[in-house]
Amino acid sequence: MAMPMLANFVPPLDFASPAKSKHVPKKSTTTTDLAIDPVARTTISLEFASLGHRDHCPLGIYILPSPDTITVWDGTFFVHQGYFADAVFKFRLTFPPTYPDSPPQVKFTSDVFHPLVSPNSGTFNLAPRFRPWRPKEHRVFDVLHWIKAAFKKHALDEIKEVDCLNKEAFRYHESTSSFANLASQSSLLSQSAPALFDQGRTTSKGTPRDALTFVELTPAQLAAQRSRMGLKEWDVSEQP
């Protein structure tokens, strides 16, 4: 059986606590980084380091800065339960030169059927949680927690139409069964090979490279990775 692997990463798989990981990407100062205010660059670096603190990075969300610049972070969100259960959504955080006075931008690179996600650009609306953005109070880990919370029922119930970037998804309030079906389809699509695996894809000129990539493994490669990480084979016959 083939499965996704996070490329260029050494176990343990502990992105939720990057400070504990043995693999910390070595960042070079790029032209893009030099173009932003040194205070903003330092703040962004410290914010990434802070994700190593307990509860700062939500369970199921994994983050790494782009190899090209500290101002762009790539994330993957594994949804554990709810309407979008089992989805694997990819997203990107981009920090403005004025950070932390202005919030980062969040865009999903996976197709996501959600009221707060634009169906055209993938932009995720932070406004319901950060109205207004307070630079001395709000941090990146607050943004990550909002991303996760926004996919839960209680948050969906409270979303106002004025904040919706996908009006069709807002019809959730009219028919939860229809929304559940479309959310489930979004989840299944995110797990498909074209949506999940990155081999063969190229980065557009001027676009920072992805920090988190997925590659499809052959059964032999998967067995070797399991052995290296000390994981046992999953035998469905042993399940109740």
PDB file of C-alpha atoms in Angstrom:
ATOM      1  CA  MET A   1       0.000   0.000   0.000  1.00  0.00           C
ATOM      2  CA  ALA A   2       1.287   3.451  -0.894  1.00  0.00           C
ATOM      3  CA  MET A   3       0.999   6.349   1.489  1.00  0.00           C
ATOM      4  CA  PRO A   4       2.206   9.974   1.740  1.00  0.00           C
ATOM      5  CA  MET A   5       5.518  10.766   3.326  1.00  0.00           C
ATOM      6  CA  LEU A   6       6.710  14.181   4.418  1.00  0.00           C
ATOM      7  CA  ALA A   7       9.838  14.643   2.345  1.00  0.00           C
ATOM      8  CA  ASN A   8      13.182  15.841   3.709  1.00  0.00           C
ATOM      9  CA  PHE A   9      12.269  15.142   7.311  1.00  0.00           C
ATOM     10  CA  VAL A  10      13.975  12.930   9.851  1.00  0.00           C
ATOM     11  CA  PRO A  11      11.836  11.150  12.518  1.00  0.00           C
ATOM     12  CA  PRO A  12      10.318  11.695  14.973  1.00  0.00           C
ATOM     13  CA  LEU A  13       7.400  13.218  13.076  1.00  0.00           C
ATOM     14  CA  ASP A  14       6.844  16.004  15.555  1.00  0.00           C
ATOM     15  CA  PHE A  15       6.087  19.198  13.658  1.00  0.00           C
ATOM     16  CA  ALA A  16       3.737  20.193  16.472  1.00  0.00           C
ATOM     17  CA  SER A  17       6.848  20.621  18.590  1.00  0.00           C
ATOM     18  CA  PRO A  18       9.499  21.801  16.089  1.00  0.00           C
ATOM     19  CA  ALA A  19      11.890  22.862  18.816  1.00  0.00           C
ATOM     20  CA  LYS A  20      12.183  19.217  19.896  1.00  0.00           C
ATOM     21  CA  SER A  21      12.798  17.918  16.384  1.00  0.00           C
ATOM     22  CA  LYS A  22      16.261  16.767  15.415  1.00  0.00           C
ATOM     23  CA  HIS A  23      15.708  18.272  11.980  1.00  0.00           C
ATOM     24  CA  VAL A  24      15.594  22.069  11.949  1.00  0.00           C
ATOM     25  CA  PRO A  25      15.883  23.559   8.465  1.00  0.00           C
ATOM     26  CA  LYS A  26      18.953  25.751   8.061  1.00  0.00           C
ATOM     27  CA  LYS A  27      17.776  29.098   6.748  1.00  0.00           C
ATOM     28  CA  SER A  28      19.870  31.308   4.541  1.00  0.00           C
ATOM     29  CA  THR A  29      19.124  35.018   4.335  1.00  0.00           C
ATOM     30  CA  THR A  30      17.526  35.517   0.912  1.00  0.00           C
ATOM     31  CA  THR A  31      16.823  38.640  -1.110  1.00  0.00           C
ATOM     32  CA  THR A  32      13.184  38.331  -0.077  1.00  0.00           C
ATOM     33  CA  ASP A  33      14.123  38.253   3.592  1.00  0.00           C
ATOM     34  CA  LEU A  34      16.416  41.236   3.247  1.00  0.00           C
ATOM     35  CA  ALA A  35      13.573  43.256   1.722  1.00  0.00           C
ATOM     36  CA  ILE A  36      11.538  43.197   4.923  1.00  0.00           C
ATOM     37  CA  ASP A  37      12.122  45.093   8.122  1.00  0.00           C
ATOM     38  CA  PRO A  38      14.736  43.389  10.359  1.00  0.00           C
ATOM     39  CA  VAL A  39      12.318  43.605  13.288  1.00  0.00           C
ATOM     40  CA  ALA A  40       9.646  41.796  11.281  1.00  0.00           C
ATOM     41  CA  ARG A  41      12.147  39.143  10.157  1.00  0.00           C
ATOM     42  CA  THR A  42      13.285  38.551  13.726  1.00  0.00           C
ATOM     43  CA  THR A  43       9.700  38.446  14.996  1.00  0.00           C
ATOM     44  CA  ILE A  44       8.729  35.849  12.394  1.00  0.00           C
ATOM     45  CA  SER A  45      11.744  33.684  13.276  1.00  0.00           C
ATOM     46  CA  LEU A  46      10.896  33.854  16.975  1.00  0.00           C
ATOM     47  CA  GLU A  47       7.273  32.988  16.242  1.00  0.00           C
ATOM     48  CA  PHE A  48       8.349  29.839  14.443  1.00  0.00           C
ATOM     49  CA  ALA A  49      10.590  28.880  17.352  1.00  0.00           C
ATOM     50  CA  SER A  50       7.685  29.479  19.738  1.00  0.00           C
ATOM     51  CA  LEU A  51       5.684  26.705  18.073  1.00  0.00           C
ATOM     52  CA  GLY A  52       7.825  24.325  20.092  1.00  0.00           C
ATOM     53  CA  HIS A  53       5.993  25.390  23.236  1.00  0.00           C
ATOM     54  CA  ARG A  54       3.278  23.069  24.437  1.00  0.00           C
ATOM     55  CA  ASP A  55      -0.133  23.768  22.887  1.00  0.00           C
ATOM     56  CA  HIS A  56       1.160  26.497  20.580  1.00  0.00           C
ATOM     57  CA  CYS A  57       0.840  24.412  17.427  1.00  0.00           C
ATOM     58  CA  PRO A  58      -2.506  22.564  17.285  1.00  0.00           C
ATOM     59  CA  LEU A  59      -2.538  18.788  16.973  1.00  0.00           C
ATOM     60  CA  GLY A  60      -2.925  17.759  13.358  1.00  0.00           C
ATOM     61  CA  ILE A  61      -1.257  20.868  11.938  1.00  0.00           C
ATOM     62  CA  TYR A  62       2.322  20.745  10.675  1.00  0.00           C
ATOM     63  CA  ILE A  63       4.348  23.811   9.698  1.00  0.00           C
ATOM     64  CA  LEU A  64       7.733  24.590   8.117  1.00  0.00           C
ATOM     65  CA  PRO A  65       9.148  27.785   6.588  1.00  0.00           C
ATOM     66  CA  SER A  66       9.865  27.754   2.862  1.00  0.00           C
ATOM     67  CA  PRO A  67      13.486  26.886   1.977  1.00  0.00           C
ATOM     68  CA  ASP A  68      13.624  30.246   0.196  1.00  0.00           C
ATOM     69  CA  THR A  69      12.336  32.690   2.809  1.00  0.00           C
ATOM     70  CA  ILE A  70      11.268  32.901   6.444  1.00  0.00           C
ATOM     71  CA  THR A  71       8.325  35.073   5.365  1.00  0.00           C
ATOM     72  CA  VAL A  72       6.457  32.105   3.840  1.00  0.00           C
ATOM     73  CA  TRP A  73       5.373  29.055   5.844  1.00  0.00           C
ATOM     74  CA  ASP A  74       3.823  25.919   4.409  1.00  0.00           C
ATOM     75  CA  GLY A  75       1.328  23.929   6.438  1.00  0.00           C
ATOM     76  CA  THR A  76      -0.621  20.694   6.281  1.00  0.00           C
ATOM     77  CA  PHE A  77      -3.806  20.195   8.269  1.00  0.00           C
ATOM     78  CA  PHE A  78      -4.911  16.620   9.028  1.00  0.00           C
ATOM     79  CA  VAL A  79      -8.573  16.860  10.065  1.00  0.00           C
ATOM     80  CA  HIS A  80      -9.435  14.237  12.661  1.00  0.00           C
ATOM     81  CA  GLN A  81     -13.184  14.566  13.056  1.00  0.00           C
ATOM     82  CA  GLY A  82     -16.314  16.432  12.032  1.00  0.00           C
ATOM     83  CA  TYR A  83     -17.689  17.184   8.581  1.00  0.00           C
ATOM     84  CA  PHE A  84     -14.175  17.185   7.074  1.00  0.00           C
ATOM     85  CA  ALA A  85     -12.869  14.096   8.878  1.00  0.00           C
ATOM     86  CA  ASP A  86      -9.789  12.484   7.292  1.00  0.00           C
ATOM     87  CA  ALA A  87      -9.103  15.471   5.032  1.00  0.00           C
ATOM     88  CA  VAL A  88      -5.499  16.453   4.310  1.00  0.00           C
ATOM     89  CA  PHE A  89      -5.551  20.166   3.520  1.00  0.00           C
ATOM     90  CA  LYS A  90      -2.467  22.109   2.468  1.00  0.00           C
ATOM     91  CA  PHE A  91      -2.150  25.823   3.125  1.00  0.00           C
ATOM     92  CA  ARG A  92       0.410  28.635   3.036  1.00  0.00           C
ATOM     93  CA  LEU A  93       1.003  31.547   5.414  1.00  0.00           C
ATOM     94  CA  THR A  94       2.585  34.659   3.937  1.00  0.00           C
ATOM     95  CA  PHE A  95       3.838  37.403   6.235  1.00  0.00           C
ATOM     96  CA  PRO A  96       3.610  41.037   5.097  1.00  0.00           C
ATOM     97  CA  PRO A  97       6.627  43.377   5.445  1.00  0.00           C
ATOM     98  CA  THR A  98       4.678  45.187   8.183  1.00  0.00           C
ATOM     99  CA  TYR A  99       4.261  42.095  10.386  1.00  0.00           C
ATOM    100  CA  PRO A 100       3.309  42.015  13.279  1.00  0.00           C
ATOM    101  CA  ASP A 101       1.343  45.235  12.739  1.00  0.00           C
ATOM    102  CA  SER A 102      -0.552  43.461   9.944  1.00  0.00           C
ATOM    103  CA  PRO A 103      -1.685  39.810  10.051  1.00  0.00           C
ATOM    104  CA  PRO A 104      -0.286  37.038   7.852  1.00  0.00           C
ATOM    105  CA  GLN A 105      -2.296  35.947   4.845  1.00  0.00           C
ATOM    106  CA  VAL A 106      -3.582  32.368   4.797  1.00  0.00           C
ATOM    107  CA  LYS A 107      -4.304  30.582   1.520  1.00  0.00           C
ATOM    108  CA  PHE A 108      -5.329  26.967   1.078  1.00  0.00           C
ATOM    109  CA  THR A 109      -3.553  25.327  -1.832  1.00  0.00           C
ATOM    110  CA  SER A 110      -5.939  22.360  -1.572  1.00  0.00           C
ATOM    111  CA  ASP A 111      -9.509  22.681  -2.850  1.00  0.00           C
ATOM    112  CA  VAL A 112     -11.585  23.297   0.278  1.00  0.00           C
ATOM    113  CA  PHE A 113     -15.378  23.652   0.458  1.00  0.00           C
ATOM    114  CA  HIS A 114     -15.749  25.993   3.417  1.00  0.00           C
ATOM    115  CA  PRO A 115     -17.624  29.275   4.016  1.00  0.00           C
ATOM    116  CA  LEU A 116     -14.427  31.133   4.950  1.00  0.00           C
ATOM    117  CA  VAL A 117     -12.328  29.846   2.025  1.00  0.00           C
ATOM    118  CA  SER A 118     -12.526  31.544  -1.359  1.00  0.00           C
ATOM    119  CA  PRO A 119     -13.297  28.958  -4.075  1.00  0.00           C
ATOM    120  CA  ASN A 120     -11.201  30.988  -6.540  1.00  0.00           C
ATOM    121  CA  SER A 121      -8.034  31.940  -4.659  1.00  0.00           C
ATOM    122  CA  GLY A 122      -8.102  29.656  -1.595  1.00  0.00           C
ATOM    123  CA  THR A 123      -7.863  32.699   0.682  1.00  0.00           C
ATOM    124  CA  PHE A 124      -8.984  31.975   4.248  1.00  0.00           C
ATOM    125  CA  ASN A 125     -10.829  34.742   6.107  1.00  0.00           C
ATOM    126  CA  LEU A 126      -9.270  35.553   9.475  1.00  0.00           C
ATOM    127  CA  ALA A 127     -11.747  38.349  10.274  1.00  0.00           C
ATOM    128  CA  PRO A 128     -14.271  36.388  12.389  1.00  0.00           C
ATOM    129  CA  ARG A 129     -11.522  35.617  14.909  1.00  0.00           C
ATOM    130  CA  PHE A 130      -9.311  38.695  14.557  1.00  0.00           C
ATOM    131  CA  ARG A 131     -11.543  41.738  14.346  1.00  0.00           C
ATOM    132  CA  PRO A 132      -9.384  43.739  14.533  1.00  0.00           C
ATOM    133  CA  TRP A 133      -5.906  42.224  14.432  1.00  0.00           C
ATOM    134  CA  ARG A 134      -4.029  43.303  17.574  1.00  0.00           C
ATOM    135  CA  PRO A 135      -0.241  43.007  17.059  1.00  0.00           C
ATOM    136  CA  LYS A 136       0.587  43.003  20.760  1.00  0.00           C
ATOM    137  CA  GLU A 137      -2.005  40.341  21.519  1.00  0.00           C
ATOM    138  CA  HIS A 138      -2.321  38.064  18.479  1.00  0.00           C
ATOM    139  CA  ARG A 139       0.356  35.654  17.327  1.00  0.00           C
ATOM    140  CA  VAL A 140       0.795  33.060  14.581  1.00  0.00           C
ATOM    141  CA  PHE A 141      -0.193  30.230  16.900  1.00  0.00           C
ATOM    142  CA  ASP A 142      -3.534  32.012  17.383  1.00  0.00           C
ATOM    143  CA  VAL A 143      -3.970  31.930  13.599  1.00  0.00           C
ATOM    144  CA  LEU A 144      -3.197  28.200  13.505  1.00  0.00           C
ATOM    145  CA  HIS A 145      -5.702  27.490  16.258  1.00  0.00           C
ATOM    146  CA  TRP A 146      -8.335  29.496  14.375  1.00  0.00           C
ATOM    147  CA  ILE A 147      -7.684  27.502  11.191  1.00  0.00           C
ATOM    148  CA  LYS A 148      -8.355  24.294  13.088  1.00  0.00           C
ATOM    149  CA  ALA A 149     -11.349  25.644  15.026  1.00  0.00           C
ATOM    150  CA  ALA A 150     -13.025  27.002  11.879  1.00  0.00           C
ATOM    151  CA  PHE A 151     -13.624  23.459  10.660  1.00  0.00           C
ATOM    152  CA  LYS A 152     -15.556  22.468  13.781  1.00  0.00           C
ATOM    153  CA  LYS A 153     -19.344  22.600  14.090  1.00  0.00           C
ATOM    154  CA  HIS A 154     -19.502  25.297  16.773  1.00  0.00           C
ATOM    155  CA  ALA A 155     -17.472  27.690  14.615  1.00  0.00           C
ATOM    156  CA  LEU A 156     -19.466  26.891  11.484  1.00  0.00           C
ATOM    157  CA  ASP A 157     -22.664  27.639  13.413  1.00  0.00           C
ATOM    158  CA  GLU A 158     -21.403  31.120  14.311  1.00  0.00           C
ATOM    159  CA  ILE A 159     -20.102  32.240  10.905  1.00  0.00           C
ATOM    160  CA  LYS A 160     -21.922  35.312   9.573  1.00  0.00           C
ATOM    161  CA  GLU A 161     -22.801  35.711   5.910  1.00  0.00           C
ATOM    162  CA  VAL A 162     -20.845  38.967   5.682  1.00  0.00           C
ATOM    163  CA  ASP A 163     -17.642  37.034   6.442  1.00  0.00           C
ATOM    164  CA  CYS A 164     -18.231  34.278   3.897  1.00  0.00           C
ATOM    165  CA  LEU A 165     -15.917  34.033   0.915  1.00  0.00           C
ATOM    166  CA  ASN A 166     -17.855  31.028  -0.392  1.00  0.00           C
ATOM    167  CA  LYS A 167     -21.569  31.870  -0.422  1.00  0.00           C
ATOM    168  CA  GLU A 168     -22.551  28.384  -1.583  1.00  0.00           C
ATOM    169  CA  ALA A 169     -20.857  26.865   1.456  1.00  0.00           C
ATOM    170  CA  PHE A 170     -22.750  29.295   3.684  1.00  0.00           C
ATOM    171  CA  ARG A 171     -25.925  27.405   2.781  1.00  0.00           C
ATOM    172  CA  TYR A 172     -24.743  25.110   5.555  1.00  0.00           C
ATOM    173  CA  HIS A 173     -27.215  27.036   7.692  1.00  0.00           C
ATOM    174  CA  GLU A 174     -30.049  25.943   5.383  1.00  0.00           C
ATOM    175  CA  SER A 175     -29.174  22.272   5.014  1.00  0.00           C
ATOM    176  CA  THR A 176     -26.528  20.614   7.135  1.00  0.00           C
ATOM    177  CA  SER A 177     -26.998  17.313   5.293  1.00  0.00           C
ATOM    178  CA  SER A 178     -26.134  18.885   1.933  1.00  0.00           C
ATOM    179  CA  PHE A 179     -23.164  20.656   3.482  1.00  0.00           C
ATOM    180  CA  ALA A 180     -21.987  17.405   5.075  1.00  0.00           C
ATOM    181  CA  ASN A 181     -22.036  15.673   1.681  1.00  0.00           C
ATOM    182  CA  LEU A 182     -20.061  18.447  -0.006  1.00  0.00           C
ATOM    183  CA  ALA A 183     -17.597  18.653   2.893  1.00  0.00           C
ATOM    184  CA  SER A 184     -17.076  14.898   2.672  1.00  0.00           C
ATOM    185  CA  GLN A 185     -16.396  15.206  -1.051  1.00  0.00           C
ATOM    186  CA  SER A 186     -13.842  17.932  -0.297  1.00  0.00           C
ATOM    187  CA  SER A 187     -12.180  15.599   2.190  1.00  0.00           C
ATOM    188  CA  LEU A 188     -12.030  12.702  -0.276  1.00  0.00           C
ATOM    189  CA  LEU A 189     -10.628  14.954  -2.993  1.00  0.00           C
ATOM    190  CA  SER A 190      -7.852  16.140  -0.673  1.00  0.00           C
ATOM    191  CA  GLN A 191      -6.749  12.525  -0.232  1.00  0.00           C
ATOM    192  CA  SER A 192      -6.572  11.782  -3.958  1.00  0.00           C
ATOM    193  CA  ALA A 193      -3.165  11.280  -5.553  1.00  0.00           C
ATOM    194  CA  PRO A 194      -3.339  14.384  -7.819  1.00  0.00           C
ATOM    195  CA  ALA A 195      -4.200  16.588  -4.822  1.00  0.00           C
ATOM    196  CA  LEU A 196      -1.856  14.969  -2.323  1.00  0.00           C
ATOM    197  CA  PHE A 197       1.378  14.041  -4.043  1.00  0.00           C
ATOM    198  CA  ASP A 198       3.864  16.621  -5.267  1.00  0.00           C
ATOM    199  CA  GLN A 199       6.292  14.733  -7.473  1.00  0.00           C
ATOM    200  CA  GLY A 200       6.633  16.241 -10.913  1.00  0.00           C
ATOM    201  CA  ARG A 201       5.231  19.607  -9.870  1.00  0.00           C
ATOM    202  CA  THR A 202       7.231  22.740 -10.530  1.00  0.00           C
ATOM    203  CA  THR A 203       7.192  26.020  -8.643  1.00  0.00           C
ATOM    204  CA  SER A 204       6.179  29.108 -10.592  1.00  0.00           C
ATOM    205  CA  LYS A 205       8.979  31.579 -11.204  1.00  0.00           C
ATOM    206  CA  GLY A 206       9.286  33.945  -8.266  1.00  0.00           C
ATOM    207  CA  THR A 207       7.198  31.711  -5.986  1.00  0.00           C
ATOM    208  CA  PRO A 208       8.937  30.324  -2.876  1.00  0.00           C
ATOM    209  CA  ARG A 209       9.406  26.564  -2.937  1.00  0.00           C
ATOM    210  CA  ASP A 210       7.173  24.348  -0.808  1.00  0.00           C
ATOM    211  CA  ALA A 211       8.611  23.298   2.527  1.00  0.00           C
ATOM    212  CA  LEU A 212       6.255  20.322   2.953  1.00  0.00           C
ATOM    213  CA  THR A 213       5.964  17.914   0.040  1.00  0.00           C
ATOM    214  CA  PHE A 214       4.325  14.514  -0.277  1.00  0.00           C
ATOM    215  CA  VAL A 215       5.661  11.657  -2.386  1.00  0.00           C
ATOM    216  CA  GLU A 216       3.996   8.345  -3.158  1.00  0.00           C
ATOM    217  CA  LEU A 217       5.941   5.325  -1.930  1.00  0.00           C
ATOM    218  CA  THR A 218       6.104   1.879  -3.424  1.00  0.00           C
ATOM    219  CA  PRO A 219       5.327  -1.010  -1.042  1.00  0.00           C
ATOM    220  CA  ALA A 220       9.068  -1.703  -0.686  1.00  0.00           C
ATOM    221  CA  GLN A 221       9.844   1.944   0.098  1.00  0.00           C
ATOM    222  CA  LEU A 222       6.982   2.059   2.579  1.00  0.00           C
ATOM    223  CA  ALA A 223       8.238  -1.079   4.337  1.00  0.00           C
ATOM    224  CA  ALA A 224      11.731   0.416   4.560  1.00  0.00           C
ATOM    225  CA  GLN A 225      10.395   3.654   6.043  1.00  0.00           C
ATOM    226  CA  ARG A 226       8.267   1.742   8.567  1.00  0.00           C
ATOM    227  CA  SER A 227      11.290  -0.269   9.605  1.00  0.00           C
ATOM    228  CA  ARG A 228      13.459   2.841   9.943  1.00  0.00           C
ATOM    229  CA  MET A 229      10.856   4.515  12.170  1.00  0.00           C
ATOM    230  CA  GLY A 230      10.095   1.382  14.182  1.00  0.00           C
ATOM    231  CA  LEU A 231       6.476   1.172  13.028  1.00  0.00           C
ATOM    232  CA  LYS A 232       4.609  -2.102  12.862  1.00  0.00           C
ATOM    233  CA  GLU A 233       2.538  -3.231   9.890  1.00  0.00           C
ATOM    234  CA  TRP A 234      -1.172  -2.640  10.337  1.00  0.00           C
ATOM    235  CA  ASP A 235      -3.057  -5.933  10.028  1.00  0.00           C
ATOM    236  CA  VAL A 236      -6.768  -5.332   9.451  1.00  0.00           C
ATOM    237  CA  SER A 237      -7.494  -8.926  10.424  1.00  0.00           C
ATOM    238  CA  GLU A 238      -6.500  -8.081  13.989  1.00  0.00           C
ATOM    239  CA  GLN A 239      -9.092  -5.324  14.265  1.00  0.00           C
ATOM    240  CA  PRO A 240     -12.338  -6.113  16.163  1.00  0.00           C
TER     241      PRO A 240
END
